[in-house]
Amino acid sequence: MNKFNYDPQKSIQEAVKTTTKLMNGLQNMMDIEDLEIATTPKELVYTEDKVCLYRCKPTVSKPHPIPVLVVYALVNRQYMLDIQENKSTVRRWLDAGLDVYMLDWGYPGHVDKYLTMEDYIDGYLNNAVDFILEKHNLKALNIIGICQGATMSVIYSALYAEKVKNLVTLVMPFDFHTKDSLLNRWALNMDIDSMIGASRGLLSGDMMNFGYNMLKPFELSFDKYIYFIDKLDDKDAIMDFLRMETWIYDSPSQAGPMLSKFVKDLYRDNKLAKNELELGGRKVDLKNIKMPVLCMLAQKDHLVPPASTRPFIDAIPSTDKELLEYPVGHIGIFVSTKALKDVGPKIGKWIKERK
């Protein structure tokens, strides 16, 4: 009698199955020649220093006459919105009839280590807006802000309200004192200036990524690789995994003054939510945000918890404002099946209804 219920035949079959999977996975990896990311056709229309502005090629004959400027975060790359052809939020916006421009902040080098929040918002962002407005002979455009880029878009909209027709925010940190986020709690006691100084004025993307991974160390550093091994014989799953890994670790360095102000004024002192933030000697007054606002959040977001976003709607005087919540994570709102079906088309319909 087998005391441990050991079945030699079953063990051999499992070993053969695992070996076959590994061999197929090795072949799949060897067959990968080019990892295609951000394949939506686009044209470079404006540059300033490291910053590039792209216009995506419309997919409809007559796109909406008021263009959209997409403002992504500084800490990651905007191609998350176009990670692959069948999981592209950008393509959903284009198919919904929007005329889409996208800001690419580029990769700051040591020559850029003195860039301030004023340089990014009053400079690069405002100059891109002015370029689009002049090109289309308009006085205002639509803005879609993502994560940190949404926070920057809110600041911009409060300072330059006359240039913003409609404002859309996705997974936006607004109330930085919510205790639902480990990142928020870390930042309260973070000596950001010492960290920047030790990095000679430019905090590396690798250091930022290490911190993000420590928010969920097992899930973000171990579990995903176990999943990867389990899917080795699925070429599509391998390609999905590699695209996501490419994006996760493609993190630009951060200019010291910009990062310092963002951490101290927003994370530590919560000045935006308190309506106390100043930029270039001017108050960033949330009372100026009277344009239509669509605010979207992810209920399972570990980077920007719902409690950080929800207060924004009550903090602005706009009479045309809407808060939508999706049962997904921070990235899932862009790539999950449900979000791809709902988020992009919803934004397109919402904007087109507000000419």
XYZ file of C-alpha atoms in Angstrom:
355
model
C 0.000 0.000 0.000
C 1.302 3.469 -0.932
C 1.414 5.298 2.434
C 1.639 8.729 0.781
C -0.783 8.058 -2.122
C 2.119 8.549 -4.508
C 1.244 7.740 -8.121
C 4.431 7.250 -10.181
C 2.555 7.239 -13.457
C 0.843 10.535 -12.699
C 4.150 12.093 -11.635
C 5.764 11.061 -14.902
C 2.869 12.521 -16.862
C 3.152 15.830 -14.960
C 6.902 15.922 -15.573
C 6.399 15.329 -19.292
C 3.683 17.986 -19.400
C 5.894 20.540 -17.620
C 8.892 19.757 -19.820
C 6.766 20.123 -22.950
C 5.430 23.454 -21.718
C 8.947 24.721 -21.003
C 10.196 23.606 -24.409
C 7.242 25.232 -26.166
C 7.795 28.355 -24.112
C 11.466 28.447 -25.054
C 10.509 28.158 -28.706
C 7.923 30.916 -28.316
C 10.541 33.192 -26.776
C 12.995 32.428 -29.577
C 10.347 33.205 -32.190
C 9.813 36.748 -30.898
C 11.488 39.144 -33.324
C 9.851 42.489 -32.599
C 7.660 43.567 -29.685
C 5.134 45.889 -31.291
C 3.885 48.627 -28.970
C 2.043 51.877 -29.734
C 1.171 50.963 -33.307
C -1.591 53.543 -33.805
C -0.417 55.824 -36.661
C 0.585 59.293 -35.498
C 2.471 62.360 -36.693
C 4.978 64.454 -34.765
C 3.637 68.017 -34.989
C 5.476 69.997 -32.325
C 8.621 69.691 -30.178
C 10.132 71.683 -27.350
C 13.290 70.449 -25.618
C 12.593 66.754 -24.815
C 8.816 67.147 -25.110
C 7.007 65.948 -28.241
C 3.404 66.478 -29.321
C 1.834 63.871 -31.598
C -1.404 63.942 -33.533
C -2.979 60.517 -33.982
C -4.336 59.724 -37.423
C -8.159 59.960 -37.348
C -10.094 56.799 -38.136
C -13.285 58.604 -39.160
C -13.782 60.902 -42.145
C -14.924 63.890 -40.077
C -13.504 63.846 -36.532
C -14.937 66.049 -33.809
C -14.018 69.698 -34.547
C -12.673 70.379 -31.039
C -9.496 68.319 -30.556
C -8.441 66.441 -27.439
C -5.058 66.799 -25.755
C -4.050 63.731 -23.729
C -1.802 64.543 -20.761
C -0.106 61.496 -19.251
C 1.946 61.203 -16.061
C 5.631 62.115 -15.937
C 6.606 58.925 -14.123
C 5.573 56.481 -16.866
C 5.168 56.498 -20.623
C 1.975 57.446 -22.424
C 1.966 54.377 -24.685
C 0.103 52.467 -21.960
C -2.929 53.974 -23.713
C -1.853 52.201 -26.911
C -0.121 49.139 -25.483
C -1.291 46.880 -28.306
C -3.729 47.059 -31.188
C -6.573 45.129 -29.558
C -6.082 46.818 -26.175
C -5.703 50.422 -27.263
C -7.658 53.126 -25.470
C -6.375 55.590 -28.069
C -7.957 53.577 -30.884
C -11.268 53.599 -29.005
C -11.123 57.381 -28.798
C -10.312 57.653 -32.492
C -13.081 55.224 -33.445
C -15.467 57.304 -31.307
C -14.667 60.239 -33.587
C -12.204 62.237 -31.494
C -9.259 64.184 -32.904
C -6.491 63.072 -30.540
C -3.214 64.802 -29.677
C -0.819 63.173 -27.207
C 1.978 64.722 -25.157
C 5.177 62.723 -24.801
C 7.210 64.223 -21.937
C 10.358 62.436 -23.064
C 13.284 61.337 -20.893
C 14.787 64.139 -18.783
C 18.577 64.125 -18.611
C 20.898 66.018 -16.290
C 20.519 69.143 -18.415
C 16.814 69.052 -17.426
C 17.316 68.542 -13.683
C 16.294 72.123 -12.875
C 12.836 71.880 -14.462
C 10.047 73.128 -12.187
C 6.314 72.534 -12.071
C 5.969 75.944 -13.691
C 8.179 74.760 -16.566
C 5.937 71.759 -17.136
C 2.519 73.381 -16.720
C 3.020 77.058 -17.657
C 5.649 76.102 -20.210
C 5.435 72.779 -22.038
C 1.743 72.040 -21.427
C 0.524 75.559 -22.125
C 2.697 75.859 -25.229
C 1.281 72.584 -26.587
C -2.249 73.838 -25.950
C -1.485 77.117 -27.736
C -0.038 75.238 -30.706
C -3.205 73.145 -31.087
C -5.521 76.126 -30.626
C -3.671 78.134 -33.256
C -3.630 75.207 -35.671
C -7.395 74.725 -35.369
C -8.270 78.402 -34.946
C -9.987 77.753 -31.617
C -10.124 79.427 -28.225
C -10.474 76.226 -26.179
C -9.875 72.485 -26.498
C -10.641 69.295 -24.594
C -8.155 67.774 -22.137
C -7.939 64.162 -20.993
C -5.581 63.804 -18.021
C -4.222 60.465 -16.799
C -3.012 59.799 -13.212
C -0.374 62.438 -12.327
C -1.142 63.992 -15.703
C -4.757 64.398 -14.564
C -3.602 66.278 -11.468
C -1.481 68.514 -13.692
C -4.488 68.969 -15.994
C -6.640 70.106 -13.073
C -3.969 72.631 -12.087
C -3.789 73.816 -15.692
C -7.578 74.071 -15.980
C -7.746 76.193 -12.831
C -5.084 78.562 -14.172
C -6.134 78.621 -17.839
C -9.856 77.893 -17.631
C -10.583 79.906 -20.767
C -8.558 77.432 -22.840
C -10.291 74.248 -21.605
C -13.636 73.355 -23.172
C -14.133 70.040 -21.365
C -11.976 68.226 -18.802
C -11.745 64.448 -18.409
C -9.665 62.841 -15.645
C -8.812 59.178 -15.186
C -7.355 57.581 -12.013
C -6.449 61.043 -10.698
C -4.814 61.625 -7.303
C -6.490 64.670 -5.745
C -6.806 64.220 -1.984
C -3.313 63.068 -1.058
C -4.086 62.593 2.636
C -6.349 59.595 2.289
C -5.027 56.742 4.413
C -6.124 54.144 1.859
C -2.824 54.496 -0.004
C 0.504 53.229 1.323
C 2.228 55.564 -1.138
C 0.461 58.567 0.436
C 1.559 57.500 3.912
C 5.160 57.012 2.809
C 5.268 60.443 1.214
C 4.234 62.176 4.447
C 7.615 61.367 5.986
C 9.720 61.185 2.851
C 12.821 63.419 2.759
C 12.423 64.012 -0.942
C 15.039 66.764 -1.175
C 17.738 64.510 0.307
C 16.795 61.773 -2.150
C 17.001 64.213 -5.048
C 20.279 65.622 -3.780
C 21.792 62.159 -3.504
C 20.744 61.591 -7.116
C 22.437 64.832 -8.241
C 19.141 66.547 -8.946
C 17.518 63.857 -11.077
C 15.725 60.968 -9.385
C 16.077 57.829 -11.481
C 13.140 55.905 -12.825
C 14.635 52.700 -11.398
C 14.369 54.112 -7.873
C 10.779 55.155 -8.497
C 9.925 51.672 -9.788
C 11.494 50.024 -6.753
C 9.187 52.055 -4.536
C 6.099 51.189 -6.581
C 6.962 47.470 -6.481
C 7.282 47.614 -2.688
C 3.647 48.692 -2.444
C 2.678 45.115 -3.372
C 5.971 43.187 -3.218
C 4.641 39.658 -3.676
C 2.063 40.455 -6.341
C 4.311 42.817 -8.332
C 7.633 41.043 -7.867
C 6.836 37.330 -7.557
C 3.283 36.305 -8.448
C 3.407 37.737 -11.959
C 6.475 35.667 -12.834
C 4.800 32.506 -11.588
C 1.879 33.394 -13.854
C 4.342 33.979 -16.698
C 5.883 30.519 -16.295
C 2.422 28.955 -16.239
C 1.616 30.661 -19.575
C 4.901 29.909 -21.335
C 3.253 27.793 -23.986
C 0.756 30.559 -24.848
C 2.478 32.941 -27.256
C -0.220 35.618 -27.011
C 0.036 35.593 -23.203
C 3.837 35.899 -23.440
C 3.528 38.894 -25.765
C 1.001 40.551 -23.423
C 3.331 39.994 -20.474
C 6.396 41.351 -22.265
C 4.566 44.462 -23.470
C 3.439 45.214 -19.930
C 6.892 44.583 -18.477
C 8.404 46.864 -21.102
C 6.037 49.639 -20.070
C 6.445 49.107 -16.323
C 10.227 49.420 -16.429
C 10.318 52.182 -19.028
C 10.261 54.904 -16.378
C 11.811 58.318 -17.085
C 13.895 60.042 -14.444
C 12.262 62.924 -12.577
C 13.497 66.519 -12.501
C 14.269 67.510 -8.904
C 12.313 70.788 -8.509
C 9.186 69.400 -10.181
C 9.213 66.229 -8.075
C 10.022 68.107 -4.876
C 7.069 70.481 -5.262
C 4.733 67.646 -6.225
C 5.671 65.620 -3.145
C 5.812 68.489 -0.641
C 2.885 70.630 -1.820
C 0.548 67.791 -2.809
C 1.454 64.567 -0.977
C 2.700 66.192 2.226
C 0.659 69.406 2.540
C -2.347 68.419 0.377
C -2.540 71.971 -0.957
C -4.523 71.162 -4.100
C -7.403 69.542 -2.193
C -7.284 72.388 0.348
C -7.388 74.926 -2.496
C -4.118 76.427 -1.240
C -1.737 75.496 -4.063
C 0.221 78.235 -5.798
C 2.114 78.115 -9.054
C 4.348 80.924 -10.258
C 2.953 83.250 -7.598
C -0.673 82.603 -8.629
C -3.300 80.711 -6.669
C -4.515 77.531 -8.318
C -8.157 78.262 -7.553
C -10.455 75.281 -7.988
C -13.384 77.709 -8.195
C -12.260 78.428 -11.755
C -13.107 74.892 -12.860
C -16.584 75.617 -14.190
C -16.224 73.746 -17.466
C -17.877 70.304 -17.879
C -15.904 67.609 -16.017
C -15.939 63.826 -16.372
C -14.010 62.058 -13.608
C -13.271 58.306 -13.808
C -11.682 56.124 -11.156
C -10.723 52.490 -10.620
C -12.224 50.913 -7.498
C -9.316 48.437 -7.082
C -6.594 51.025 -7.626
C -3.661 50.556 -5.203
C -1.768 53.630 -6.458
C -4.662 56.103 -6.563
C -7.381 54.760 -4.257
C -10.981 55.863 -4.890
C -10.951 57.939 -1.710
C -8.241 60.111 -3.247
C -10.304 60.916 -6.352
C -13.899 61.175 -5.129
C -13.570 64.523 -3.243
C -12.651 66.308 -6.482
C -16.229 66.381 -7.735
C -17.458 68.223 -4.630
C -14.475 70.594 -4.674
C -15.322 72.227 -8.019
C -18.262 74.499 -8.903
C -18.960 73.008 -12.345
C -22.669 72.363 -12.815
C -21.946 69.692 -15.440
C -19.851 67.086 -13.665
C -19.965 63.314 -13.473
C -18.097 60.668 -11.487
C -17.835 57.153 -12.910
C -16.319 54.162 -11.116
C -15.083 50.886 -12.602
C -14.336 47.645 -10.677
C -10.765 47.393 -12.014
C -7.221 48.364 -11.043
C -5.011 51.316 -11.943
C -3.940 49.779 -15.263
C -7.083 47.722 -15.747
C -9.071 50.850 -16.540
C -7.072 51.007 -19.792
C -6.578 47.348 -20.742
C -9.305 45.226 -19.124
C -12.037 43.867 -21.365
C -14.809 45.769 -19.565
C -12.924 49.061 -19.546
C -11.969 48.799 -23.202
C -15.620 48.246 -24.030
C -16.924 51.117 -21.882
C -14.320 53.770 -21.032
C -13.120 54.897 -24.460
C -16.563 55.071 -26.118
C -18.043 56.760 -23.022
C -15.426 59.519 -23.140
C -15.934 59.991 -26.871
C -19.717 60.250 -26.501
C -19.467 62.557 -23.495
C -17.114 64.990 -25.254
C -19.089 65.065 -28.508
C -22.281 65.899 -26.612
C -20.597 69.066 -25.303
C -19.679 71.042 -28.382
